[in-house]
mmCIF file of C-alpha atoms in Angstrom:
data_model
loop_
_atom_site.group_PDB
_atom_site.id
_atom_site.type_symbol
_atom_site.label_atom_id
_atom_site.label_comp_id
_atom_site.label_asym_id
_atom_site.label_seq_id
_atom_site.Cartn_x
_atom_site.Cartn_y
_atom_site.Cartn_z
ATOM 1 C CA UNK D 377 -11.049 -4.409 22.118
ATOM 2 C CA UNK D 378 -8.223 -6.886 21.516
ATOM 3 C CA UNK D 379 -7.311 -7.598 17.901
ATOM 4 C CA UNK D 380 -8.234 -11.324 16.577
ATOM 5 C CA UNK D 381 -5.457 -13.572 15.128
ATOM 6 C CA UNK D 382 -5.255 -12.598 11.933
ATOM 7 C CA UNK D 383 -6.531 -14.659 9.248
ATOM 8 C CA UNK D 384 -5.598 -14.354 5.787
ATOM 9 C CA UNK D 385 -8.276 -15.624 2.781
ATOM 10 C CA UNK D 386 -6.759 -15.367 -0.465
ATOM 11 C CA UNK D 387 -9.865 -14.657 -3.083
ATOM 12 C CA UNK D 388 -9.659 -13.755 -6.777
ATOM 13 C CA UNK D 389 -11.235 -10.677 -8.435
ATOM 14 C CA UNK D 390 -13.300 -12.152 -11.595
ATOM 15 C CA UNK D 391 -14.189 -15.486 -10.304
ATOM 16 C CA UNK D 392 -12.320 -18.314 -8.531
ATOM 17 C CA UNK D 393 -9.164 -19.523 -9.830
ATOM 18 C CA UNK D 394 -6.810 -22.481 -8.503
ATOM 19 C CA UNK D 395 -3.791 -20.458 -8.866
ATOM 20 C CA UNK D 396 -3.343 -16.637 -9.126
ATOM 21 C CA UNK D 397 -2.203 -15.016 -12.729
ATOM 22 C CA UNK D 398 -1.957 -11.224 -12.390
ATOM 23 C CA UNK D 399 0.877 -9.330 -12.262
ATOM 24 C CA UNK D 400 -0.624 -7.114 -9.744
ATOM 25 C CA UNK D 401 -2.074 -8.267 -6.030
ATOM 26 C CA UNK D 402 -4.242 -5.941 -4.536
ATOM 27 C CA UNK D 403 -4.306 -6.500 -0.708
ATOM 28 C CA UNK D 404 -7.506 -5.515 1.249
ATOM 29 C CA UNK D 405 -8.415 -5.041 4.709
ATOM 30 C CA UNK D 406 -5.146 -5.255 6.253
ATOM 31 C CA UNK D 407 -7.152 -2.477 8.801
ATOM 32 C CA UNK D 408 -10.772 -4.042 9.541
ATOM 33 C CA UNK D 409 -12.385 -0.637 9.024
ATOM 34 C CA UNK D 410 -11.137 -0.132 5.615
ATOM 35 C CA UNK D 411 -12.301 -3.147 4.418
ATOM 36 C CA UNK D 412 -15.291 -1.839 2.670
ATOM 37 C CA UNK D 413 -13.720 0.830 0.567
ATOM 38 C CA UNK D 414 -10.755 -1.862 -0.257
ATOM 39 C CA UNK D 415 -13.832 -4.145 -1.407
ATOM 40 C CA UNK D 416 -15.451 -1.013 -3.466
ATOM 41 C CA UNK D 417 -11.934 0.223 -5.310
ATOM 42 C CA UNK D 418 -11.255 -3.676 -6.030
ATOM 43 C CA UNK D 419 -14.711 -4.005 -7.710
ATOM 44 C CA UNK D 420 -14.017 -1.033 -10.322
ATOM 45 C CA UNK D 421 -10.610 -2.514 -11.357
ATOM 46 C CA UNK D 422 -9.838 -4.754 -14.050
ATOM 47 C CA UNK D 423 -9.851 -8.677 -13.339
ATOM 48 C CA UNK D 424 -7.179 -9.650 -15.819
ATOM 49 C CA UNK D 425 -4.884 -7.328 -14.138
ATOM 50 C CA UNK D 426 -5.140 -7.940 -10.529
ATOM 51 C CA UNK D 427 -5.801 -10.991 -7.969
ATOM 52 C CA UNK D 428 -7.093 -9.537 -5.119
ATOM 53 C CA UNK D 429 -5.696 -10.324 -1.218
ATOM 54 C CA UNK D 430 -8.396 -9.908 1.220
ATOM 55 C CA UNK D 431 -8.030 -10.312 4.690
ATOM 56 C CA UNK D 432 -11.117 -11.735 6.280
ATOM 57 C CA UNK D 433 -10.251 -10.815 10.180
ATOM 58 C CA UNK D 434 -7.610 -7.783 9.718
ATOM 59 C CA UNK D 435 -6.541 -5.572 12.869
ATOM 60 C CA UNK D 436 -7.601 -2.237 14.201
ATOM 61 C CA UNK D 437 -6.193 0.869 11.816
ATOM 62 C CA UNK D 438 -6.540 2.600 15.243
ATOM 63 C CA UNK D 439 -2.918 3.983 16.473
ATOM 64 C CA UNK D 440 -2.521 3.250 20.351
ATOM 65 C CA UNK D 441 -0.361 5.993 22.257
ATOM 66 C CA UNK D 442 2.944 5.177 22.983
ATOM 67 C CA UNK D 443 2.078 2.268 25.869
ATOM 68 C CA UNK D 444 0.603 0.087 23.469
ATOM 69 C CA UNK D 445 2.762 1.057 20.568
ATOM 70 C CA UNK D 446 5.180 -2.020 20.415
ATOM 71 C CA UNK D 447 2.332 -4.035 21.105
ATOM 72 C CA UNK D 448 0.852 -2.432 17.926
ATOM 73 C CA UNK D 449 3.798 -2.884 16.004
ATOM 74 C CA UNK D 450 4.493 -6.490 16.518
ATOM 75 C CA UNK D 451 0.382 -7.802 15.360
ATOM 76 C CA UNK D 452 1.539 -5.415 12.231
ATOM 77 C CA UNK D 453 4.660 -7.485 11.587
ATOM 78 C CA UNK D 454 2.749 -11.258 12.065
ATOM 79 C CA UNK D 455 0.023 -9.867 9.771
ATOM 80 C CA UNK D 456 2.194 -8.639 7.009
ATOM 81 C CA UNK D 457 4.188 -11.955 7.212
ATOM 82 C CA UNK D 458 1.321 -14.176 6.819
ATOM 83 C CA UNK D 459 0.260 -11.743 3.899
ATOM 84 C CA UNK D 460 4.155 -12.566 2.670
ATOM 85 C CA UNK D 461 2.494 -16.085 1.919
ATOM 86 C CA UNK D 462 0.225 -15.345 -0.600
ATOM 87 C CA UNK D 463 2.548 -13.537 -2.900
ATOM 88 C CA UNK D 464 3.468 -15.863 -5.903
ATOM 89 C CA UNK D 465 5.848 -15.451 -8.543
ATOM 90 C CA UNK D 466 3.773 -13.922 -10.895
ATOM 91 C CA UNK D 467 2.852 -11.416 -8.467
ATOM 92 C CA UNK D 468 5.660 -8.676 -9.935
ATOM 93 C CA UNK D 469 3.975 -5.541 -7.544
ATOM 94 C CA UNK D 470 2.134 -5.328 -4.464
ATOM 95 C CA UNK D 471 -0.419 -2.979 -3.313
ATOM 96 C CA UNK D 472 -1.106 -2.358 -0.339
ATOM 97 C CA UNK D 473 -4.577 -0.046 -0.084
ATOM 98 C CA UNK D 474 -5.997 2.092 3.152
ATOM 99 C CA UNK D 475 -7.965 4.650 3.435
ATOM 100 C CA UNK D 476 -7.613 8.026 6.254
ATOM 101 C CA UNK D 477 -9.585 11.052 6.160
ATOM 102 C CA UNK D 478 -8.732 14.611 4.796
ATOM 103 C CA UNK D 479 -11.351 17.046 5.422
ATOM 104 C CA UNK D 480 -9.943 19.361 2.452
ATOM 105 C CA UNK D 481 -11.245 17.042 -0.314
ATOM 106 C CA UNK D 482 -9.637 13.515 -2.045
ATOM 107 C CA UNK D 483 -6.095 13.292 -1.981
ATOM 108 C CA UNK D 484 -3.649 10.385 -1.785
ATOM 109 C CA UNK D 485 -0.139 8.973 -0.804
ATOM 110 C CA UNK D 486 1.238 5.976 -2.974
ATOM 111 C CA UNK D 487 4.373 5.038 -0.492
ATOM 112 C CA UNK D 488 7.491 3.197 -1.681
ATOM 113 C CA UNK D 489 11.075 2.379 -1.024
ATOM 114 C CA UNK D 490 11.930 3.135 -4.707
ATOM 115 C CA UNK D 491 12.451 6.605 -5.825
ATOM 116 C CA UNK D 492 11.973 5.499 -9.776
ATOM 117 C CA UNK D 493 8.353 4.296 -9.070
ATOM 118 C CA UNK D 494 7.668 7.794 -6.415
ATOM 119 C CA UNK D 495 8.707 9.995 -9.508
ATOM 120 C CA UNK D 496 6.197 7.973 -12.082
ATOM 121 C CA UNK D 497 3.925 9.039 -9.239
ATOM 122 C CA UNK D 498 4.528 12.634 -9.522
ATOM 123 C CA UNK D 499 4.601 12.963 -12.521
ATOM 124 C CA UNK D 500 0.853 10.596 -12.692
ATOM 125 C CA UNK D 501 -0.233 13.562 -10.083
ATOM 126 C CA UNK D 502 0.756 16.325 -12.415
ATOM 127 C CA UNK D 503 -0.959 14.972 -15.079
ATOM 128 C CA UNK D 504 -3.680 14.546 -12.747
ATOM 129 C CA UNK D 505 -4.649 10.900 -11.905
ATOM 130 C CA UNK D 506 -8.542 11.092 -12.289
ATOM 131 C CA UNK D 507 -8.730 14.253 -14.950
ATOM 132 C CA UNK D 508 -12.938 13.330 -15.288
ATOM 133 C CA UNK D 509 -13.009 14.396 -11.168
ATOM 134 C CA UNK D 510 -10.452 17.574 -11.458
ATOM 135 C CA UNK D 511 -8.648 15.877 -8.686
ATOM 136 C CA UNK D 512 -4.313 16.003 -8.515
ATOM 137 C CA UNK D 513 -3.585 15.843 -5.048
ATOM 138 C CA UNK D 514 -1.645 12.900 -5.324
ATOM 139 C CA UNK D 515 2.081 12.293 -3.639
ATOM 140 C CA UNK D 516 4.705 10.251 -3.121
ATOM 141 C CA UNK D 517 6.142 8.828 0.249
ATOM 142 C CA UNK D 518 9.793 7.378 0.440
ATOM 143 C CA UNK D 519 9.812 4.214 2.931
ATOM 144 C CA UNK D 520 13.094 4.198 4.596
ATOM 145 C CA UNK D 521 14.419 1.457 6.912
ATOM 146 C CA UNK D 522 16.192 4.544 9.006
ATOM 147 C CA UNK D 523 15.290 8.055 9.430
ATOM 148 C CA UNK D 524 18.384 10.001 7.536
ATOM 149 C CA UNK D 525 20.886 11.516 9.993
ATOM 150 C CA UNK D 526 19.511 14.705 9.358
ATOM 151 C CA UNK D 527 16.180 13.567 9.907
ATOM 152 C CA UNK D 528 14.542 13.508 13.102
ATOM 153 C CA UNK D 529 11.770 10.782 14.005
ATOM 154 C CA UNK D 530 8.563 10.476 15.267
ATOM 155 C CA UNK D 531 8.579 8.003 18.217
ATOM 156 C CA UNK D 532 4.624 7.431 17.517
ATOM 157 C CA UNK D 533 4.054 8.033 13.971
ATOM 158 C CA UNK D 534 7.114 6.855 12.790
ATOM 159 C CA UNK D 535 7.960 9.555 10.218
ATOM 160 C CA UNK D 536 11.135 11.364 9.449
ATOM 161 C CA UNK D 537 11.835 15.274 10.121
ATOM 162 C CA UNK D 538 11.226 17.120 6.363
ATOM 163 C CA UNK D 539 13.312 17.680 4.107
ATOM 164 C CA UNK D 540 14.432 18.012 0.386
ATOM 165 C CA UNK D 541 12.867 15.280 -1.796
ATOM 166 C CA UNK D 542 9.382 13.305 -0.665
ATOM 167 C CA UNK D 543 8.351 12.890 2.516
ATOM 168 C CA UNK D 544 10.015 9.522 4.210
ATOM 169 C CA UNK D 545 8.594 7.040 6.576
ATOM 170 C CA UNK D 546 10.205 4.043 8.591
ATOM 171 C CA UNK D 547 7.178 1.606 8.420
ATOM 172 C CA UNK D 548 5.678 -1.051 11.228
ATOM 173 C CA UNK D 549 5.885 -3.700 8.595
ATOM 174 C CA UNK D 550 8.616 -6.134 7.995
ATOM 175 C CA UNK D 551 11.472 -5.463 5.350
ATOM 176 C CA UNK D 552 10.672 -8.276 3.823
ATOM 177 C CA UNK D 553 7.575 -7.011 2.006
ATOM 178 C CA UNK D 554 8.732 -3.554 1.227
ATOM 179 C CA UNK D 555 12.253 -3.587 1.068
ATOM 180 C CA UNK D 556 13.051 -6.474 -1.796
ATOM 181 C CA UNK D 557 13.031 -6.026 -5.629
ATOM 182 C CA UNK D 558 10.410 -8.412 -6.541
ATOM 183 C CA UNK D 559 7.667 -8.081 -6.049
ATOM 184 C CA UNK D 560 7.438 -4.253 -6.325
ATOM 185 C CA UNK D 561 5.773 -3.325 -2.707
ATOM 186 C CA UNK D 562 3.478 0.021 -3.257
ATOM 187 C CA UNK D 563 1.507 1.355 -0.144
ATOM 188 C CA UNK D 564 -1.729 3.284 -1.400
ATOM 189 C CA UNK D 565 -3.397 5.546 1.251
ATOM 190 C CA UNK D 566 -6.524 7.237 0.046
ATOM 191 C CA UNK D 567 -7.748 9.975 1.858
ATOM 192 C CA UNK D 568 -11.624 10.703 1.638
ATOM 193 C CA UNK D 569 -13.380 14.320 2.984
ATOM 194 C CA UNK D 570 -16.280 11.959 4.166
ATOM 195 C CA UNK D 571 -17.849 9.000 3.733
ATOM 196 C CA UNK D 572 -16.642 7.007 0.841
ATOM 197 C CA UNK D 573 -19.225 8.066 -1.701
ATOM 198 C CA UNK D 574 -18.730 6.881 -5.716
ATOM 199 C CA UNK D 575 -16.254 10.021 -6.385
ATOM 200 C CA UNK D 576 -13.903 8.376 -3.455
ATOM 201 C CA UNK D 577 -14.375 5.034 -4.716
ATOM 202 C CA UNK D 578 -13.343 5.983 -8.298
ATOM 203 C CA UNK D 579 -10.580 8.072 -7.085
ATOM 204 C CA UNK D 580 -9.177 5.408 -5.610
ATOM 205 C CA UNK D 581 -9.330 2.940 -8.123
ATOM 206 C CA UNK D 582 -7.854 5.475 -10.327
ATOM 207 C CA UNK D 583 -4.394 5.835 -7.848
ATOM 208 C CA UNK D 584 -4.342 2.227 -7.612
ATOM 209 C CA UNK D 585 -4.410 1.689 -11.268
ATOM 210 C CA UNK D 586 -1.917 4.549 -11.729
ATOM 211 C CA UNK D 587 0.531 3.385 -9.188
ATOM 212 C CA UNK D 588 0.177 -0.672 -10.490
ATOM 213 C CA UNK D 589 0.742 0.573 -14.166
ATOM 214 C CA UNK D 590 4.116 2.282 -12.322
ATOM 215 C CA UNK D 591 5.006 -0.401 -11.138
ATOM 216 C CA UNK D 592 4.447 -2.697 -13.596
ATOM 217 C CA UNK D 593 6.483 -0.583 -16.160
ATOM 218 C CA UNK D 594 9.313 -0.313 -13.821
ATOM 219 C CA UNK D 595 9.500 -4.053 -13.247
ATOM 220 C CA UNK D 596 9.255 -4.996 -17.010
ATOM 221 C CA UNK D 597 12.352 -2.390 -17.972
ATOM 222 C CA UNK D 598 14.281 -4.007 -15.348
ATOM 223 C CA UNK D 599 13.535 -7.358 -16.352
ATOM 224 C CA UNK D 600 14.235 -6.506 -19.668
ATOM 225 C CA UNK D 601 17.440 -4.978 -19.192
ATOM 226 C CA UNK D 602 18.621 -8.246 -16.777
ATOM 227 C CA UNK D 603 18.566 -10.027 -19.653
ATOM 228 C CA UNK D 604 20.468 -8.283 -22.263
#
């Protein structure tokens, strides 16, 4: 099936508004399939602190093999930079929400290019994210625009050889939305054992809200310490 154009709809959480005012945008439905848990998590989160990014006609979450990779890559890149159009000012972080499967039980990945915001993550994990569903499995991905030299990449996933620190990953997407200081870019993948049933759905809402309040906090000391 060949991916449609995509088409990016820019709707507010908490009724319509002519201009966006949270510091957080939620993006939803970059993958077509994951468009119904993205619509679930976004309903359980707070208006005042998010707008909400939906994308009405997103692409397939599908990874081709390596003949259709580039392919791939390059609808990635034109959706991300129309999503690059919707960002305002007030817009200080980004996130970015999919969902996967991981038949061991919920877990997540909150990816970023910033190791300050990847350590409030682990330390959000330790303390356990959703305490009310006895669920910690939470980590932190570095984004890296190169795969160290000691690193050795994936020509189909993408993802650097291990090694000390988080797990790094060169992404599909354009440098331009995750590799700038403002806004904040945060990639959320949720992992569900299943269908997404209301434990998944209030997991996730819980690692978005963790990784936004990150975010959020990182942003304001910076911003605060600019101007001293």
């Amino acid at each position: 099936m060949t991916d449609p154009p995509a088409v990016d709809v820019l709707n507010l959480l908490g009724g319509a508004r002519k201009q966006p005012s949270a510091p957080a945008l939620l993006v939803v439905g970059a993958h077509r399939e994951e468009r119904a848990f993205g619509e679930a998590v976004a309903a359980r989160l707070p208006g005042a602190g998010f707008d909400v990014l939906r994308i009405e006609r997103g692409l397939s979450g599908r990874r081709p093999g390596p003949e259709a990779l580039d392919a791939y890559r390059r609808r990635h890149r034109a959706l991300y930079e129309q999503i690059l159009g919707h960002i305002r000012p007030t817009h200080h972080v980004v996130l970015d929400l999919h969902t996967g499967f991981d038949e061991s039980g919920l877990c997540a990945e909150v990816l970023s290019a910033d190791p300050l915001l990847l350590g409030c993550i682990e330390r959000a994990g330790s303390a356990g994210v959703a305490p009310a569903l006895g669920v910690s499995r939470l980590r932190g991905v570095q984004l890296v625009a190169e795969c160290p030299l000691d690193g050795r990449p994936d020509a189909t996933a993408g993802t650097c050889a291990p090694r000390a620190g988080w797990p790094r990953l060169k992404p599909d997407i354009p440098a331009a939305v995750w590799h700038v200081e403002h806004p904040l870019y945060i990639g959320v993948e949720i992992y569900l054992p299943g269908a997404p049933g209301t434990a998944g759905i209030e997991f996730g809402a819980a690692v978005v809200t963790a990784a936004a309040r990150c975010g959020l906090n990182l942003m304001a000391t910076r911003e605060h310490t600019a101007v001293r």
